[in-house]
Amino acid sequence: MKMWSGRFKDSLDAKADLFNSSLPFDKRLYKHDIMGSIAHCSMLGECGIIPQSDAELICKTLSDIFYDIKSAKLKVKGAEDIHMFIEEELTKRIGDVGKKLHTARSRNDQVALDLRLYLRDAVDSIAGLLKNLIETIIKISNQNLDTIVPAYTHMQKAQPTTLAHYLMAYAEMFMRDVERLAECKNRINIMPLGSCACTSTSYPIDRRNVAKRLDFDGITENSLDAVSDRDFAIEFLSDCAVLMMHLSRFNEEIIYWASDEFGYIELDDKFSTGSSIMPQKKNPDMCELIRGKTGRCYGNLMALLTSMKALPLAYNKDMQEDKEVVFDTEDTVKICLEIFTAMLPSFKYNKEKLRKGAERGYTAATECADYLVKKGAAFRDAHAVVGRLVRYCSDIDKQLDEISIDEYKIFSDLFEDDIMQVVKPENILQSRKAPGSPSEKAVKNEIKKAEKFLKTYFVQPE
Ligand code: ARG
């Protein structure tokens, strides 16, 4: 018998019952549901809405139920959703007193509360995993401040840079992901309970009391909004989609850096797989899976956005669709971050090939043009001169450091012996003085700032 069945003559069709039930997936909220109920019930007792002794008994029993579910002594099944399950179990254990818990509350504000409590934790643990990843990137970068690699634009060789500069570019993205999640948490961490079904209640409840007990930053201001708002979940999915987009780019680069054509990195056996037919294969399956799973995180975001589209106020059952996508994205992001952070230090970089890669493809051409500018030419003219010089080299299949100074001089009198030094990647890198550039000094400074960022965002508990 359903708790709400008073006005019904007939019981729910068996298939409809299954269809309606969210218990198979929202049982994951049991801890947060119980936390919320304990805070709510304590407030009811304190405000004299239910007898203090009843409140104490309910809270104690809820805590027992929590431990029984946690230890699998109590199986979560046979109810419409996690809220009903726990309330039914409570009443089974303490009889009529248990029936007082749901005073001044609706499942509508209850589920909004649970999801906020749940997401608060999810955001913290994802941010913690991002921290581990950023620290790993910093560590590898510190070891590769002078490892020369090519930078690309349009997937064509562009200019030389360092591995540290390259990797730290991704650290910047992941730091912004941490910031985004922290901002999202500010909006998650607002307490909706007391909104009840949709227009609050006449009981003398103390919403701030509940918020304080649950460590919320504030309370929601409009009861209609509070029970129908899922922006915070959409924002979480959106932040995760952006995070996965960053991971997918990083993994894409590893995939082709590990190909025979590039040969820049060698994958570790621990994180690669073979082929059932081609004995020579060593495939970057982990990277491809992370890249692929980005699609499902985008899908989860689109799914919830679409479920919420055009929903009238206030609660509608459509909103039950919020949970599976949130859980799936959370699981996906966590496993991807864990695998990727474990895998990243396992790559062997082929420094010789990377350096060759950085030298070939006329990556010093911009520097040659800048050289002419420093000797008095206008940049546009210098660009044209070096363009012709590159065409000449390409025709005779030589690189910029393989031709003589006399050949340079065919294109401009401004070229002198020192040009041979200027085109060397080390010198190009050291000439980069501006903040954000790949010189050792600039990248060390970037790393220092990243370390400071981590310290500020992840304050150690005293
Ligand atoms: N299982 C429901 C959900 O996840 C809980 C809220 C139900 N509210 C209602 N009025 N039927 O959204």
XYZ file of C-alpha atoms and ligand atoms in Angstrom:
474
model
C 0.000 0.000 0.000
C 1.300 3.415 -0.966
C 1.636 6.080 1.697
C -0.349 8.420 -0.535
C -3.124 5.936 -1.375
C -5.852 7.365 0.897
C -7.829 8.894 -1.948
C -7.398 5.917 -4.286
C -9.866 3.058 -4.706
C -7.660 0.914 -6.875
C -3.961 0.149 -6.593
C -1.309 1.119 -9.108
C -0.817 -1.088 -12.165
C 2.266 -3.271 -11.616
C 4.116 -2.014 -14.685
C 3.218 1.600 -13.921
C 4.537 1.058 -10.409
C 7.882 -0.090 -11.740
C 7.960 2.746 -14.247
C 7.221 5.289 -11.548
C 9.793 4.037 -9.086
C 13.117 5.796 -8.699
C 14.403 3.556 -5.917
C 16.733 1.483 -8.155
C 18.809 4.608 -8.734
C 17.936 7.105 -5.989
C 18.907 4.642 -3.267
C 22.286 6.185 -3.819
C 20.949 9.214 -1.921
C 20.262 7.276 1.294
C 22.994 8.911 3.360
C 22.045 12.431 2.332
C 18.349 11.711 2.738
C 18.944 10.546 6.304
C 21.225 13.506 7.065
C 18.502 15.851 5.828
C 15.796 14.059 7.807
C 17.808 14.187 11.018
C 18.331 17.940 10.636
C 14.661 18.487 9.767
C 13.441 16.374 12.680
C 15.796 18.036 15.169
C 14.387 21.394 14.101
C 10.793 20.109 14.461
C 11.631 19.075 18.024
C 13.431 22.284 18.866
C 10.598 24.447 17.524
C 8.040 22.430 19.479
C 6.283 21.220 16.326
C 6.667 17.628 17.509
C 7.569 16.514 21.056
C 11.285 16.652 21.750
C 11.295 13.018 22.914
C 9.719 11.902 19.615
C 12.301 13.882 17.691
C 15.093 12.195 19.613
C 13.690 8.726 18.987
C 13.229 9.447 15.273
C 16.783 10.798 14.912
C 18.299 7.853 16.741
C 16.332 5.366 14.624
C 17.268 7.168 11.416
C 20.887 6.849 12.406
C 20.406 3.097 13.035
C 18.800 2.768 9.612
C 21.776 4.543 8.074
C 24.251 2.082 9.584
C 22.086 -0.879 8.626
C 21.942 0.220 5.001
C 25.657 1.000 4.995
C 26.552 -2.433 6.309
C 24.065 -4.064 3.887
C 22.152 -5.483 6.835
C 19.140 -3.665 5.487
C 18.389 -4.160 1.766
C 16.984 -1.100 0.045
C 14.012 -2.364 -1.968
C 10.247 -2.500 -2.195
C 9.395 1.213 -2.059
C 8.605 3.959 -4.559
C 11.717 5.952 -3.835
C 14.449 6.359 -1.227
C 12.417 8.916 0.748
C 9.459 6.546 1.101
C 11.733 3.634 1.824
C 13.389 5.293 4.774
C 10.157 6.664 6.169
C 8.464 3.254 5.848
C 11.402 1.583 7.556
C 11.303 4.191 10.335
C 7.606 3.551 10.961
C 8.208 -0.191 10.848
C 10.730 0.239 13.639
C 9.057 2.805 15.926
C 5.405 2.757 14.867
C 3.277 5.912 15.054
C 6.112 8.194 16.193
C 7.819 7.585 12.845
C 4.783 9.016 11.078
C 5.621 12.466 12.505
C 8.859 12.881 10.564
C 7.195 14.155 7.401
C 5.481 17.056 9.217
C 6.133 20.374 7.450
C 7.890 18.663 4.583
C 7.145 17.335 1.106
C 9.162 14.976 -1.020
C 9.492 17.927 -3.363
C 11.686 19.968 -1.041
C 13.182 16.768 0.386
C 14.516 15.567 -2.968
C 15.837 19.042 -3.786
C 17.667 19.011 -0.461
C 19.061 15.514 -0.992
C 20.393 16.309 -4.430
C 22.064 19.479 -3.196
C 23.671 17.648 -0.283
C 24.786 14.873 -2.624
C 26.204 17.206 -5.275
C 28.080 19.214 -2.675
C 30.086 16.083 -1.867
C 30.415 15.071 -5.514
C 31.850 18.477 -6.398
C 34.370 18.235 -3.559
C 35.586 14.822 -4.561
C 35.882 15.726 -8.249
C 37.799 18.882 -7.299
C 40.090 16.694 -5.157
C 40.777 14.443 -8.149
C 41.524 17.501 -10.276
C 43.987 18.614 -7.623
C 45.825 15.283 -7.889
C 45.930 15.616 -11.658
C 47.246 19.189 -11.549
C 49.931 18.166 -9.049
C 50.946 15.324 -11.346
C 51.205 17.692 -14.300
C 53.301 20.102 -12.225
C 55.658 17.299 -11.238
C 56.239 16.178 -14.830
C 56.561 19.789 -15.959
C 59.247 20.482 -13.369
C 61.252 17.617 -14.852
C 60.809 18.896 -18.397
C 61.412 22.634 -18.255
C 63.980 22.307 -21.063
C 62.538 19.398 -23.048
C 61.987 20.909 -26.467
C 58.789 19.998 -28.317
C 57.029 21.415 -31.362
C 53.913 23.536 -30.930
C 51.306 23.266 -33.668
C 48.593 25.412 -35.120
C 46.223 23.810 -37.651
C 48.132 20.591 -36.829
C 51.068 22.092 -38.767
C 54.396 22.767 -37.110
C 54.337 26.283 -35.691
C 57.074 27.164 -33.199
C 59.265 25.367 -30.684
C 58.163 25.219 -27.078
C 58.898 23.013 -24.063
C 57.107 19.982 -22.724
C 56.569 21.834 -19.443
C 54.889 24.717 -21.272
C 52.761 22.248 -23.225
C 51.634 20.271 -20.185
C 51.011 23.365 -18.085
C 48.563 24.561 -20.738
C 46.370 21.660 -19.627
C 46.975 22.453 -15.953
C 45.518 25.917 -16.642
C 42.359 24.313 -18.074
C 41.997 22.008 -15.080
C 42.472 24.916 -12.677
C 39.613 26.725 -14.393
C 37.580 23.530 -13.975
C 38.289 23.662 -10.235
C 37.151 27.296 -10.181
C 34.002 26.499 -12.129
C 33.106 23.682 -9.731
C 33.740 25.936 -6.735
C 31.408 28.558 -8.190
C 28.834 25.881 -8.921
C 29.105 24.761 -5.304
C 28.203 28.268 -4.155
C 24.870 27.890 -5.915
C 24.401 24.258 -4.824
C 24.981 25.082 -1.188
C 21.654 26.829 -0.526
C 19.048 25.085 1.616
C 15.592 24.470 0.037
C 13.817 22.635 2.886
C 10.745 24.402 4.257
C 9.470 25.069 0.747
C 7.387 21.899 1.216
C 5.216 20.973 -1.781
C 5.453 24.408 -3.371
C 4.220 27.245 -1.123
C 5.946 26.466 2.176
C 3.905 25.810 5.323
C 2.111 27.404 8.273
C 4.042 25.426 10.893
C 6.458 27.658 12.818
C 9.519 26.092 11.179
C 13.035 27.479 11.485
C 14.657 27.089 8.099
C 17.929 28.732 9.170
C 18.233 26.205 11.969
C 18.135 23.372 9.389
C 20.563 25.210 7.121
C 23.011 25.659 9.977
C 22.801 22.031 11.015
C 23.592 20.940 7.471
C 26.312 23.518 6.920
C 24.552 25.389 4.116
C 25.597 28.935 3.181
C 22.019 30.207 3.076
C 18.382 29.373 2.407
C 16.409 29.581 -0.845
C 14.233 32.696 -1.149
C 11.200 31.454 -3.072
C 9.464 28.171 -2.302
C 8.135 27.707 -5.867
C 11.600 28.164 -7.285
C 13.271 26.026 -4.634
C 11.291 22.861 -5.434
C 11.504 23.262 -9.183
C 15.067 24.467 -9.615
C 17.560 22.070 -11.122
C 19.903 24.740 -12.520
C 22.505 23.678 -10.015
C 22.471 20.122 -11.397
C 22.600 21.397 -14.976
C 25.510 23.619 -14.015
C 27.285 20.640 -12.476
C 26.751 18.618 -15.667
C 27.926 21.552 -17.721
C 31.102 22.015 -15.670
C 31.758 18.288 -15.991
C 31.174 18.449 -19.751
C 33.785 21.219 -20.022
C 36.180 19.235 -17.842
C 35.711 16.166 -20.075
C 36.254 18.335 -23.156
C 39.635 19.298 -21.685
C 40.472 15.681 -20.910
C 39.438 14.618 -24.416
C 41.815 17.133 -25.990
C 44.705 15.993 -23.813
C 43.996 12.349 -24.629
C 43.653 13.034 -28.339
C 47.140 14.527 -28.318
C 48.548 11.519 -26.478
C 46.932 9.193 -29.009
C 48.683 10.742 -31.968
C 51.905 11.537 -30.108
C 52.060 7.772 -29.466
C 51.512 6.865 -33.130
C 54.367 5.611 -35.292
C 54.065 8.734 -37.437
C 54.852 11.008 -34.484
C 56.688 8.642 -32.143
C 56.907 11.335 -29.470
C 55.813 9.112 -26.594
C 55.815 5.456 -25.759
C 52.831 4.100 -23.875
C 53.337 1.960 -20.805
C 52.223 -1.683 -20.899
C 50.126 -1.051 -17.805
C 47.875 1.339 -19.680
C 47.777 -0.070 -23.221
C 46.099 -3.015 -24.838
C 46.872 -5.429 -27.653
C 44.938 -6.643 -30.657
C 43.287 -10.036 -30.977
C 44.556 -10.359 -34.547
C 47.550 -8.030 -35.029
C 50.376 -9.195 -32.775
C 52.372 -5.974 -33.088
C 49.681 -3.681 -31.689
C 49.886 -1.550 -28.578
C 46.761 0.529 -28.469
C 45.945 3.624 -26.399
C 42.552 2.292 -25.290
C 42.474 4.268 -22.019
C 42.922 7.533 -23.889
C 40.299 6.564 -26.444
C 37.818 5.575 -23.742
C 38.260 8.879 -21.951
C 37.836 10.677 -25.280
C 34.741 8.590 -26.014
C 33.166 9.037 -22.606
C 33.217 12.786 -23.157
C 30.310 12.174 -25.519
C 28.157 10.601 -22.851
C 28.821 13.480 -20.461
C 27.715 15.950 -23.149
C 24.673 13.710 -23.655
C 23.808 13.792 -19.951
C 23.922 17.587 -19.982
C 21.661 17.757 -23.047
C 19.313 15.195 -21.511
C 18.690 17.219 -18.353
C 18.494 20.527 -20.195
C 15.875 18.968 -22.446
C 13.930 17.353 -19.594
C 13.734 20.740 -17.881
C 12.835 22.644 -21.037
C 9.490 24.442 -20.797
C 8.532 22.754 -17.496
C 5.889 24.820 -15.751
C 6.211 25.659 -12.047
C 6.620 23.964 -9.697
C 7.610 20.284 -9.195
C 6.863 17.904 -12.070
C 7.730 14.241 -12.175
C 9.881 14.892 -15.249
C 12.414 16.097 -12.715
C 12.969 12.591 -11.401
C 15.070 12.244 -14.579
C 17.733 14.473 -12.991
C 19.385 11.758 -10.936
C 20.615 9.103 -13.349
C 22.393 11.656 -15.531
C 24.015 13.280 -12.518
C 25.204 9.940 -11.134
C 26.426 8.743 -14.505
C 28.408 11.921 -15.144
C 29.849 11.845 -11.641
C 30.996 8.228 -12.038
C 32.365 8.844 -15.509
C 34.322 11.954 -14.585
C 35.780 10.312 -11.486
C 36.992 7.148 -13.195
C 38.409 9.128 -16.121
C 40.327 11.455 -13.794
C 41.631 8.549 -11.731
C 42.812 6.511 -14.704
C 44.307 9.508 -16.454
C 46.205 10.718 -13.389
C 47.631 7.239 -12.840
C 48.582 6.899 -16.517
C 50.147 10.328 -17.117
C 53.481 9.697 -15.341
C 53.875 6.358 -17.170
C 54.618 7.841 -20.608
C 58.173 7.739 -21.922
C 58.966 10.827 -23.931
C 61.264 10.377 -26.925
C 63.196 13.596 -26.398
C 65.267 13.167 -29.552
C 62.224 12.873 -31.770
C 60.488 15.716 -29.981
C 63.492 17.944 -30.520
C 63.757 16.951 -34.187
C 60.056 17.613 -34.467
C 60.597 21.074 -33.024
C 63.486 21.848 -35.374
C 61.922 20.699 -38.616
C 59.075 22.437 -40.404
C 60.716 25.888 -40.353
C 59.538 26.513 -36.811
C 62.194 29.255 -36.480
C 60.690 31.302 -39.328
C 58.870 33.759 -37.049
C 62.114 34.272 -35.129
C 63.966 35.006 -38.424
C 61.385 37.640 -39.301
C 61.663 39.176 -35.830
C 65.464 39.169 -36.249
C 65.127 41.308 -39.385
C 62.737 43.650 -37.574
C 65.271 44.097 -34.779
C 67.787 45.042 -37.506
C 65.499 47.725 -38.881
C 63.038 46.040 -41.280
C 59.273 46.509 -41.031
C 57.527 43.315 -39.880
C 55.447 42.869 -43.061
C 58.569 43.153 -45.254
C 60.483 40.803 -42.974
C 57.593 38.303 -43.171
C 57.764 38.377 -46.989
C 61.577 37.952 -47.026
C 61.467 34.946 -44.697
C 58.557 33.507 -46.702
C 60.785 33.501 -49.772
C 63.666 32.077 -47.729
C 61.455 29.206 -46.537
C 60.326 28.487 -50.084
C 63.999 28.367 -51.162
C 64.895 25.950 -48.342
C 61.879 23.796 -49.061
C 62.794 23.577 -52.755
C 66.293 22.303 -51.927
C 64.964 20.211 -49.015
C 66.966 21.950 -46.297
C 66.114 23.365 -42.888
C 66.889 26.902 -41.690
C 69.955 25.720 -39.778
C 71.282 23.747 -42.747
C 71.942 26.642 -45.128
C 74.909 29.000 -45.077
C 75.013 32.665 -44.147
C 75.668 33.446 -47.819
C 72.398 31.799 -48.727
C 70.664 33.872 -46.040
C 72.179 37.006 -47.521
C 70.601 36.282 -50.942
C 67.308 37.208 -49.273
C 68.392 40.153 -47.116
C 71.588 42.077 -46.378
C 70.406 42.419 -42.798
C 71.244 38.760 -42.071
C 74.567 38.354 -40.276
C 76.472 35.415 -38.770
C 74.492 35.516 -35.541
C 71.353 34.313 -37.370
C 72.758 30.784 -37.106
C 72.420 31.043 -33.302
C 69.073 32.788 -33.409
C 67.321 29.876 -35.182
C 68.336 27.332 -32.500
C 65.264 26.269 -30.469
C 67.006 26.831 -27.093
C 67.756 30.407 -28.038
C 64.269 30.985 -29.369
C 62.858 29.741 -26.057
C 65.185 31.821 -23.903
C 64.320 34.939 -25.897
C 60.687 34.587 -24.796
C 60.519 36.910 -21.821
C 56.834 37.732 -21.523
C 54.739 36.064 -18.794
C 52.918 33.080 -20.272
C 55.743 32.169 -22.635
C 57.801 28.940 -22.655
C 61.131 30.212 -21.271
C 62.278 28.353 -18.202
C 61.793 31.452 -16.077
C 58.246 32.079 -17.288
C 57.163 28.442 -16.866
C 58.727 28.236 -13.402
C 56.705 31.289 -12.529
C 53.562 29.696 -13.987
C 54.173 26.588 -11.881
C 54.624 28.691 -8.763
C 51.298 30.369 -9.422
C 49.622 26.995 -9.975
C 50.978 25.752 -6.645
C 49.646 28.859 -4.957
C 46.277 28.302 -6.617
C 46.116 24.769 -5.230
C 47.003 25.997 -1.753
C 44.261 28.636 -1.864
C 41.573 26.310 -3.202
C 42.407 23.291 -1.112
C 42.921 24.655 2.359
C 44.135 21.935 4.692
C 41.801 21.399 7.642
C 43.564 22.453 10.861
N 11.256 10.355 -6.593
C 10.886 11.708 -6.765
C 11.972 12.434 -7.577
O 13.009 11.912 -7.688
C 10.759 12.387 -5.451
C 9.807 13.524 -5.439
C 8.425 13.048 -5.650
N 7.481 14.070 -5.527
C 6.202 13.928 -5.941
N 5.425 14.938 -5.765
N 5.799 12.839 -6.536
O 11.766 13.489 -8.117
